[in-house]
Short mmCIF file of C-alpha atoms in Angstrom, two decimals:
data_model
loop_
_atom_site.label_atom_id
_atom_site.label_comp_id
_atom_site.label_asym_id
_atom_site.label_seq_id
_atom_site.Cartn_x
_atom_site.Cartn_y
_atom_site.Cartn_z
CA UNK A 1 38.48 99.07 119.54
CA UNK A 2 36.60 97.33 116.57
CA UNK A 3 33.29 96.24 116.12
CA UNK A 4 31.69 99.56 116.28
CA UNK A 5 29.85 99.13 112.97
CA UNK A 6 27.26 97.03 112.27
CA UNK A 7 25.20 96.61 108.42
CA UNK A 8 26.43 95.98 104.85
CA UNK A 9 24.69 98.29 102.77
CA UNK A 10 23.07 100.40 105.18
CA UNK A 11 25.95 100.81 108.20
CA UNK A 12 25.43 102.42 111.57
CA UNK A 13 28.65 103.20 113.66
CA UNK A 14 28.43 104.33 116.97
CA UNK A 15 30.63 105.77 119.44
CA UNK A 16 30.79 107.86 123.16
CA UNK A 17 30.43 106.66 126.58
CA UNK A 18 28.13 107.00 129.12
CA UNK A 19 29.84 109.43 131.08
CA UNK A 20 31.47 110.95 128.14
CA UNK A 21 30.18 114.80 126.43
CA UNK A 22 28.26 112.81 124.04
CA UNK A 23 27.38 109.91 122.26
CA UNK A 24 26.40 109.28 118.71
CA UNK A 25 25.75 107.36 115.23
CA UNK A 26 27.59 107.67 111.63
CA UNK A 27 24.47 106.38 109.06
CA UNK A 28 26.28 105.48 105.63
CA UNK A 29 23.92 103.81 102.69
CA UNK A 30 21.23 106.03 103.36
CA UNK A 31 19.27 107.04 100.13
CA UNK A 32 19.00 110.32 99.38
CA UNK A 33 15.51 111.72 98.99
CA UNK A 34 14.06 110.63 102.14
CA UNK A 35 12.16 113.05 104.14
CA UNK A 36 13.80 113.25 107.58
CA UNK A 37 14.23 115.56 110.96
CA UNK A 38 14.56 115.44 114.54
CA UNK A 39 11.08 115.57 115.00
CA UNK A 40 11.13 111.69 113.29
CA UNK A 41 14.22 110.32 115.52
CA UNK A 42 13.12 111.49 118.78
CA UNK A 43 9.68 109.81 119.67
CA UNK A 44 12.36 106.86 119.58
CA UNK A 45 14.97 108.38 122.00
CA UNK A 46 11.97 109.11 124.69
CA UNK A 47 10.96 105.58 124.48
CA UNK A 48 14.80 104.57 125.74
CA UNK A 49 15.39 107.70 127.39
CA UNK A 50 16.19 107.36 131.64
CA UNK A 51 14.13 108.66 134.74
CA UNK A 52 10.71 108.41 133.30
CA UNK A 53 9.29 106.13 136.11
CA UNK A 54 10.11 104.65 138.97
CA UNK A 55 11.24 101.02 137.21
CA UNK A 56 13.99 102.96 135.47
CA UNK A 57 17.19 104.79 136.78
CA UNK A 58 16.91 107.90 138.55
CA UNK A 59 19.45 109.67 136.19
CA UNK A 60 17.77 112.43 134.11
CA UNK A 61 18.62 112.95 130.72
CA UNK A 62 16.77 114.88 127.77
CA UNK A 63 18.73 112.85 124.89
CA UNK A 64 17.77 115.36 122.59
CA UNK A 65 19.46 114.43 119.10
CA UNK A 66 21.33 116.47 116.61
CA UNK A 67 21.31 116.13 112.87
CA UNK A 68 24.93 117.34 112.47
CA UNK A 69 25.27 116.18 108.56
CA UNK A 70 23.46 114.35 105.78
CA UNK A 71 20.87 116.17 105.63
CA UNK A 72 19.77 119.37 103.54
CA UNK A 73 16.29 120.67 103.27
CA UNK A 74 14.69 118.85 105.50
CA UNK A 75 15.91 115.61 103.00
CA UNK A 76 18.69 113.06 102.94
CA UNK A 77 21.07 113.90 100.66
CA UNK A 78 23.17 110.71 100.11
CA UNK A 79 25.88 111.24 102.47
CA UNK A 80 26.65 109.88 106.12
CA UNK A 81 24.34 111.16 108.49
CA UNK A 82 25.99 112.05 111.88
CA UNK A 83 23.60 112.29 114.79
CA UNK A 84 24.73 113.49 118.41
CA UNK A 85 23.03 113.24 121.79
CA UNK A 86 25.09 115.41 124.42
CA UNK A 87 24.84 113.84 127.85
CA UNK A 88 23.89 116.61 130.78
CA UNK A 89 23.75 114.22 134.17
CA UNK A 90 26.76 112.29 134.55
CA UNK A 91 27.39 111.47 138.80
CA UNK A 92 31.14 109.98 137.60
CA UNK A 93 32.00 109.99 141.41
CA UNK A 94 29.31 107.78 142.19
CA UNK A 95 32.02 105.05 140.86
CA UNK A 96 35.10 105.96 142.40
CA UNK A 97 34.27 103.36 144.80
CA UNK A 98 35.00 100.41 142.24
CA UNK A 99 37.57 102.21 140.00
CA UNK A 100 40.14 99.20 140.57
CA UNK A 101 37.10 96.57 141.55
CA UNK A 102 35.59 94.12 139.07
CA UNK A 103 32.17 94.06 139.05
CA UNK A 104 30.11 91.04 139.11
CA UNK A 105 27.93 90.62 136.06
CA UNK A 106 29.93 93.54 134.42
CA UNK A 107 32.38 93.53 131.25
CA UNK A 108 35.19 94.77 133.72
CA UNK A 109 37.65 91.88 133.89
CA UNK A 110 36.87 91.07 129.98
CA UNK A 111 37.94 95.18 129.39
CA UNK A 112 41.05 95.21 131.72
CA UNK A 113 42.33 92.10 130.81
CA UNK A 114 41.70 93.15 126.82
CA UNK A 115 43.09 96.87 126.72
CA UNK A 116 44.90 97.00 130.06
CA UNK A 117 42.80 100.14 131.41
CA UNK A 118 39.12 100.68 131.47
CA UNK A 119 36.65 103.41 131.70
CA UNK A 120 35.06 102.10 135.14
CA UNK A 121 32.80 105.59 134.63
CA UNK A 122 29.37 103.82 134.09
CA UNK A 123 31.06 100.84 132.19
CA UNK A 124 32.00 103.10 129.30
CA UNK A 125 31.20 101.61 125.51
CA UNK A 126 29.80 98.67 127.62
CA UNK A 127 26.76 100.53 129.40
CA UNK A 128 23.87 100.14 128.12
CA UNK A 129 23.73 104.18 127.21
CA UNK A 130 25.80 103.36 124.46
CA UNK A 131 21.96 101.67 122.89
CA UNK A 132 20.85 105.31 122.42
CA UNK A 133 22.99 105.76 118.77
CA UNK A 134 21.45 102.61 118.13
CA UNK A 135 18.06 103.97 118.42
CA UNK A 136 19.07 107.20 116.67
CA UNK A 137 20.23 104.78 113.33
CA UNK A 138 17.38 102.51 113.93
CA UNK A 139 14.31 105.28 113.55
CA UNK A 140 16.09 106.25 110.27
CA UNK A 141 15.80 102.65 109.04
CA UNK A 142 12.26 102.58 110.55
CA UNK A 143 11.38 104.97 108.66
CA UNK A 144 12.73 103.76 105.59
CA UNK A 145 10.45 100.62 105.88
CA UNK A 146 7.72 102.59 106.31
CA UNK A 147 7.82 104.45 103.15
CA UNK A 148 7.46 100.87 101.47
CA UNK A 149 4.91 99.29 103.68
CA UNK A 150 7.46 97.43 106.16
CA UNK A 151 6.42 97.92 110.02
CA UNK A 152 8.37 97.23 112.86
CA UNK A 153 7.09 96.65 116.26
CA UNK A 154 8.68 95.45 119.80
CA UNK A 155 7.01 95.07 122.93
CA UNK A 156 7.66 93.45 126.75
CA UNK A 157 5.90 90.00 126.48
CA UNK A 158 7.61 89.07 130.22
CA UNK A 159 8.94 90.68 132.86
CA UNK A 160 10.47 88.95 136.57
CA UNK A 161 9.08 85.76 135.02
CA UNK A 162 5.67 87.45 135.20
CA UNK A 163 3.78 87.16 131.51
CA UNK A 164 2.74 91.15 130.79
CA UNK A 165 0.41 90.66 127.71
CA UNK A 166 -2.66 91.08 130.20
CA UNK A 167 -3.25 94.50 132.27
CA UNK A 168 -3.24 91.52 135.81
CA UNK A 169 -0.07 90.67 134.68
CA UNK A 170 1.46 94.13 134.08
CA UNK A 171 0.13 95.02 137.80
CA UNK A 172 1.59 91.75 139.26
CA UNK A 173 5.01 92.68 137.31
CA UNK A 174 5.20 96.47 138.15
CA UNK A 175 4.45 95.33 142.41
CA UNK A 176 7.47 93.24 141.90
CA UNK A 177 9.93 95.09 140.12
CA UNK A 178 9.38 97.69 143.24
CA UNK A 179 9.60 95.14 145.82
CA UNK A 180 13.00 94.02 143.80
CA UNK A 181 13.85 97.46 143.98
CA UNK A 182 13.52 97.04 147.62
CA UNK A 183 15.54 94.77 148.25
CA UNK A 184 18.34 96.40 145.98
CA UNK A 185 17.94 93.83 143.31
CA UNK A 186 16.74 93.55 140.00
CA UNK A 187 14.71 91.46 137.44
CA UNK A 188 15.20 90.39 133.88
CA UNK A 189 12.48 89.61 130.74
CA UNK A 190 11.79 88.94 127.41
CA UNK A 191 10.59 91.59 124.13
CA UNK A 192 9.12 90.18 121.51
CA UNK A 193 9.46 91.59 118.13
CA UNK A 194 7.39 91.34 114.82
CA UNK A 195 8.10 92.50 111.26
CA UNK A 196 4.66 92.77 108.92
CA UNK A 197 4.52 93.32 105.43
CA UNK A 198 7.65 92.01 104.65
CA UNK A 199 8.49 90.32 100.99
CA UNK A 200 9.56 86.92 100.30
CA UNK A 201 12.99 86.16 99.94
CA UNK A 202 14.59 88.27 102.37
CA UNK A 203 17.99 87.34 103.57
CA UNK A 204 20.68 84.69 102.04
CA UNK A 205 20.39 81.17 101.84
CA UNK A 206 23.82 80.37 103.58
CA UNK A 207 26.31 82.30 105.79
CA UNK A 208 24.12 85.70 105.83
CA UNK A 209 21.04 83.79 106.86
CA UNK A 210 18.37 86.69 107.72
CA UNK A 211 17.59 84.93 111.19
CA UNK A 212 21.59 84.18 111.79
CA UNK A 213 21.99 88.52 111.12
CA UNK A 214 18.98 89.29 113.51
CA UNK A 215 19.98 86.79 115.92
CA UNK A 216 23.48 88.78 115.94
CA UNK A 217 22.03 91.79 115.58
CA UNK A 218 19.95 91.26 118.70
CA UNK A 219 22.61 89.84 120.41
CA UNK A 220 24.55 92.67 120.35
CA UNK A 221 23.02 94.62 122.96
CA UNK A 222 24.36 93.79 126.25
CA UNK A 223 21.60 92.24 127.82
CA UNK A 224 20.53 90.29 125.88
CA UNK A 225 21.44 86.44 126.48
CA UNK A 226 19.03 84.51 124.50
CA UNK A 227 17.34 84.96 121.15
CA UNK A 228 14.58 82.69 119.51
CA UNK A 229 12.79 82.90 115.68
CA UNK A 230 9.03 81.63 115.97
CA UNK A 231 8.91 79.03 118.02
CA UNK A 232 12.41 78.88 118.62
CA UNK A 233 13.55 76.38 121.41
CA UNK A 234 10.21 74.52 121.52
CA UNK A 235 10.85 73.23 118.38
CA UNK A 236 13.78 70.59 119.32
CA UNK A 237 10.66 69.02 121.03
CA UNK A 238 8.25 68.92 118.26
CA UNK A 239 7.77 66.14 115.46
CA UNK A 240 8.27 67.22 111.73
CA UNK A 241 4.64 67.15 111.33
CA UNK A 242 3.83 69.59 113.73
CA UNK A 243 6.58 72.12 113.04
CA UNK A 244 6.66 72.10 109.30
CA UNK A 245 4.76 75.51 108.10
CA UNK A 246 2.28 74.45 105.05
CA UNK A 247 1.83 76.50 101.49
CA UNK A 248 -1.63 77.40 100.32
CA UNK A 249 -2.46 79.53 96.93
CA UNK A 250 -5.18 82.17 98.18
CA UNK A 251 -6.74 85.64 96.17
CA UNK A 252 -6.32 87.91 98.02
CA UNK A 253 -8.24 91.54 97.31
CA UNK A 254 -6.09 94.21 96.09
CA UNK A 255 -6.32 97.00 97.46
CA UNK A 256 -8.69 99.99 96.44
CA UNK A 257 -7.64 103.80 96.30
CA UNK A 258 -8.49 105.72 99.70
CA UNK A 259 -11.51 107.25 97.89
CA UNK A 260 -13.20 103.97 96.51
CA UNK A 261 -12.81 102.60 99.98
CA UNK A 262 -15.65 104.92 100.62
CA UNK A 263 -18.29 103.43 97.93
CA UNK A 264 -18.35 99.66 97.74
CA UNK A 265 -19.95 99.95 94.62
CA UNK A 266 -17.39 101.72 92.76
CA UNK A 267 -15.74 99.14 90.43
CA UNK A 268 -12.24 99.10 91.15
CA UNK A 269 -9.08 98.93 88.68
CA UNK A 270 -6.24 97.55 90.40
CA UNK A 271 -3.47 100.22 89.42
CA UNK A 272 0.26 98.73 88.85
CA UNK A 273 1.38 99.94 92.09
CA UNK A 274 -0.84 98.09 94.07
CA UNK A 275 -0.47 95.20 91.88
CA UNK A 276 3.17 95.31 92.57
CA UNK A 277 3.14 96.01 95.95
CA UNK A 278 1.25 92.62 96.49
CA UNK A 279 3.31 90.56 93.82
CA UNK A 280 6.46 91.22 95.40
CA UNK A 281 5.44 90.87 98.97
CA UNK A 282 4.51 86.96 98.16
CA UNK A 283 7.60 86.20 95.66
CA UNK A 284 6.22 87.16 92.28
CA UNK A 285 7.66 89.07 89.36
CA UNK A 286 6.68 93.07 89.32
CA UNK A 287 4.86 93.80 86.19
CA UNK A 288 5.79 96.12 83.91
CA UNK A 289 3.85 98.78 82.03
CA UNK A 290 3.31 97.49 79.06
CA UNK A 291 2.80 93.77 80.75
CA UNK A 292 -0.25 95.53 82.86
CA UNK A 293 -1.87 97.63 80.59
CA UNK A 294 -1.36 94.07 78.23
CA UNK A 295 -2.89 91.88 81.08
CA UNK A 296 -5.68 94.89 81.73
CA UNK A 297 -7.02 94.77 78.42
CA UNK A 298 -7.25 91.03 78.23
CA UNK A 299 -9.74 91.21 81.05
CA UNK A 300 -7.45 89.82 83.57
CA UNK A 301 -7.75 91.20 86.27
CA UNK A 302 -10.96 91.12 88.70
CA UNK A 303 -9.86 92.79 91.35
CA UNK A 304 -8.17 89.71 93.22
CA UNK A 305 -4.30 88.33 92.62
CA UNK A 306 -3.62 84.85 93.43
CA UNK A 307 -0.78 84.80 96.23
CA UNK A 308 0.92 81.64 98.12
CA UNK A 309 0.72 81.83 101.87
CA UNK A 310 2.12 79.66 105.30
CA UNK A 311 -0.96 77.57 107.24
CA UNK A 312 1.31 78.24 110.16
CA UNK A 313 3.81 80.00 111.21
CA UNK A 314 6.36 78.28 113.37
CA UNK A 315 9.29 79.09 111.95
CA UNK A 316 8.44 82.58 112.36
CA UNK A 317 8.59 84.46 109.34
CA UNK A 318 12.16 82.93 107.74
CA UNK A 319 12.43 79.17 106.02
CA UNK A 320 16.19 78.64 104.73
CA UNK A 321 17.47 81.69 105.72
CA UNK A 322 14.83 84.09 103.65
CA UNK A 323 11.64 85.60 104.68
CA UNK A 324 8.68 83.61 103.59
CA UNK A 325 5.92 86.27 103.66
CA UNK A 326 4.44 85.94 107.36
CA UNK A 327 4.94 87.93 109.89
CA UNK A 328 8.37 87.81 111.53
CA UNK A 329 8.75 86.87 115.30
CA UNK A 330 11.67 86.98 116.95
CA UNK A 331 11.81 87.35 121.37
CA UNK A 332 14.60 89.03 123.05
CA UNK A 333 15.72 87.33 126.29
CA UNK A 334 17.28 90.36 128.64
CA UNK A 335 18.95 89.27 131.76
CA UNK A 336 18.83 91.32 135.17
CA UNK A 337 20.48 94.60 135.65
CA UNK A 338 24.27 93.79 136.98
CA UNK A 339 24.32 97.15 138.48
CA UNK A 340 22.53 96.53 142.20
CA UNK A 341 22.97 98.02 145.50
CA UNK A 342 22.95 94.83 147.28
CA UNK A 343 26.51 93.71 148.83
CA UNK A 344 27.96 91.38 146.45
CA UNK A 345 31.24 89.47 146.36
CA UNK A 346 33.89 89.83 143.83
CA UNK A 347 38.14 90.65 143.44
CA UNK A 348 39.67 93.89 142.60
CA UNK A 349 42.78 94.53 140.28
CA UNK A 350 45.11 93.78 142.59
CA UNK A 351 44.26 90.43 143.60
CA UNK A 352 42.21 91.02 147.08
CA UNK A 353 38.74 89.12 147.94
CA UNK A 354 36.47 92.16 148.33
CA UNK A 355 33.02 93.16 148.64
CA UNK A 356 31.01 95.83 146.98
CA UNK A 357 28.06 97.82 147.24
CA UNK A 358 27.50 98.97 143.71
CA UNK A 359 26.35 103.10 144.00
CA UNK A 360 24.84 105.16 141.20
CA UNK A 361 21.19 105.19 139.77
CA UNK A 362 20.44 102.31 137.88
CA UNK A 363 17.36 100.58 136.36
CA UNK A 364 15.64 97.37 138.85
CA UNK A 365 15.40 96.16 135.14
CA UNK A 366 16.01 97.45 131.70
CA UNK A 367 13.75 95.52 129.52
CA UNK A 368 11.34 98.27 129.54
CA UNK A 369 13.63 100.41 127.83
CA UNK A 370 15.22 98.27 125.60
CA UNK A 371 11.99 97.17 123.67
CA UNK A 372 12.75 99.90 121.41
CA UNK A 373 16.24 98.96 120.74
CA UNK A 374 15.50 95.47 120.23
CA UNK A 375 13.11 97.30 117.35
CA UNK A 376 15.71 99.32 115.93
CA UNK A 377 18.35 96.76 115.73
CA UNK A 378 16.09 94.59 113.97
CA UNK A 379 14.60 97.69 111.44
CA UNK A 380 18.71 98.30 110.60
CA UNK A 381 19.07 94.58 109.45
CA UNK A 382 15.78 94.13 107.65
CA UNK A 383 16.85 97.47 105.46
CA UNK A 384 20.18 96.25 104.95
CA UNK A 385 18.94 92.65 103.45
CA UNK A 386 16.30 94.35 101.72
CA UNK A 387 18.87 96.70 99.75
CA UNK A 388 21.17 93.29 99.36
CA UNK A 389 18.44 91.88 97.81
CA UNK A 390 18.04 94.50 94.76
CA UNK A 391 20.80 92.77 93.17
CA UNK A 392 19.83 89.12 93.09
CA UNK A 393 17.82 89.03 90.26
CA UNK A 394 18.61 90.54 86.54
CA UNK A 395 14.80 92.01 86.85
CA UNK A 396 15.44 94.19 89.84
CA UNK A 397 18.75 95.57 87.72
CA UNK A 398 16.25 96.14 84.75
CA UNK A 399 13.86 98.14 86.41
CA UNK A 400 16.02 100.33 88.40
CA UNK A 401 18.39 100.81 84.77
CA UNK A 402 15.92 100.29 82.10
CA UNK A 403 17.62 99.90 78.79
CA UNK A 404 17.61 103.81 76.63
#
């Protein structure tokens, strides 16, 4: 099988089945020097992790994950991570039922007609289980982005065509999942996904388009049918003039130390970190030391840097392929769970008309779940541009390998 690694620079691979011993991700491109345990991977595996409420599958699993390499110390070293998660509460009879049956919805026929044979155990590398070693590369990238100001953050925006953003709407969504649940059916919805802090320039202006990676990068989960960037469809509807995202040159504060935060009155000396963190993050050159202690003495600084900005932000975050210093939105379309109790018409291998009750525990929906791998999928490819980016510009080369 191919297509079991995803990223340039910074490259998850993942492998196992659901009803496998285990499942799990190779990392390679990971610095080295990064500060990193279990204890930072797993607040993302509970957040995808089954049986936690009644809206998600019955089948309990800890998904406890093991560092098995890469890291020394309590720090990256450099080398491929490998991370395990050891499944404990497989029911691999529930499906001898539909061994030889295709099931609607399902990658079945695609899988037998491709390889000849199939795991029908849970759907194999096609079940959404495997979107746990996802999660498990994801944090690492997550927390990558977090050392240099980058956030990441998904959440359900929609769920059985009910809008969730409001505590009414959450209640009016949770009643009908159950009463889908009911009925042995199932609902789909939408996660929508933003990326803050992010510098300008992100992504490449043709083929590698940053919005043409997430979009695949989204894609690739399973349930996922639709993705849009900003305002994404509604813009085949909208004139020029209303779409088109404006530039405006602002100052903007920089940033005070933690302690000076504390006395207004404390006159504040931008130090060239800060000035660099906000000179990159809207497209301008980093300074050097000698060009800030130059531009320091001259008087030149008053606390404020002059930055360019969008008026709006319909295209979401990326113009041309590259990040253009908003934030980045980006909304996951999921579509119902396949896997239903309710009798359902479809052809087995060899040839006959049949119908099927589909056993097992599975989720009334999954978008719940899968707001977290929407995030992680979308933390891998921001990393991986980012680190493609280093080596666009002769600047970047000279700071990282200043001349002796």
């Amino acid at each position: 099988m191919a297509g079991n690694t995803f990223g340039k620079l910074f490259r998850i691979t993942t492998f196992g089945e659901s009803h496998g011993p285990a499942l799990g991700v190779v990392i390679d491109g990971c610095p080295a020097g990064l500060k990193l345990s279990e204890a930072d991977i797993q607040p993302y595996m509970d957040r995808r992790k089954p049986g936690q409420n009644q809206k998600t599958t019955a089948r309990k699993e800890d998904d406890k994950i093991e560092i098995l390499s890469g890291v020394f110390d309590g720090v990256t070293t450099g080398t491929p991570i490998a991370m395990i998660v050891r499944n404990s509460d497989q029911h691999s009879k529930d499906y001898s039922d539909i061994a030889h049956v295709f099931r609607p919805g399902h990658a079945d026929y695609g899988f037998f007609q491709k390889y000849g044979l199939r795991d029908y155990r849970g759907g194999g590398r096609s079940s959404g289980r495997e979107t746990l070693a996802r999660v498990a590369g994801g944090a690492v990238a997550a927390k990558i982005l977090s050392e240099i100001g980058i956030t990441v953050d998904a959440e359900v925006t929609e769920l059985a065509g009910i809008d969730v953003t409001t505590e009414a709407g959450r209640e009016a969504a949770d009643a009908k999942i159950l009463e889908l649940k009911s009925e042995q059916d199932s609902a789909g919805g939408v996660v929508t996904c933003f990326v803050n802090n992010m510098p300008t320039g992100i992504g490449e202006p043709v083929f590698d388009k940053l919005d043409a990676n997430l979009a695949k990068a989204v894609m690739s989960i399973g349930a996922v049918k639709a993705v849009e960037i900003g305002d994404g469809a509604k813009v085949s509807k909208m004139r020029g003039s209303e779409n088109n995202d404006g530039f405006e040159a602002v100052a903007i504060q920089v940033a005070p130390e933690e302690d000076d935060q504390e006395n207004e009155d404390i006159e504040h000396e931008p130090t060239l970190q800060e000035i660099n963190k906000f000179r990159t993050m809207n497209g301008l050159d980093a300074l050097d030391e000698e060009e800030y202690e130059e531009m320091l003495a001259n008087g030149e600084f008053d606390g404020t840097e002059e930055v360019f900005q969008v008026t709006s932000n319909h295209a979401g975050g990326i113009l041309g392929g590259m990040s253009d210093g908003a934030e980045i939105v980006l909304r996951a379309y999921f579509k119902p769970t396949p896997s239903i109790a309710r009798p359902q018409k479809t052809a087995n291998e060899e040839g006959d008309n049949v119908t099927i009750s589909i056993k097992g525990r599975h989720d009334p929906t999954v978008v719940e779940r899968a707001n977290v791998v929407v995030e992680c999928m979308v933390a891998i490819t921001i990393l991986d541009a980012l680190l493609e980016n280093m080596g666009c510009r002769m600047d970047n080369l000279r700071e990282i390998y200043p001349e002796d």
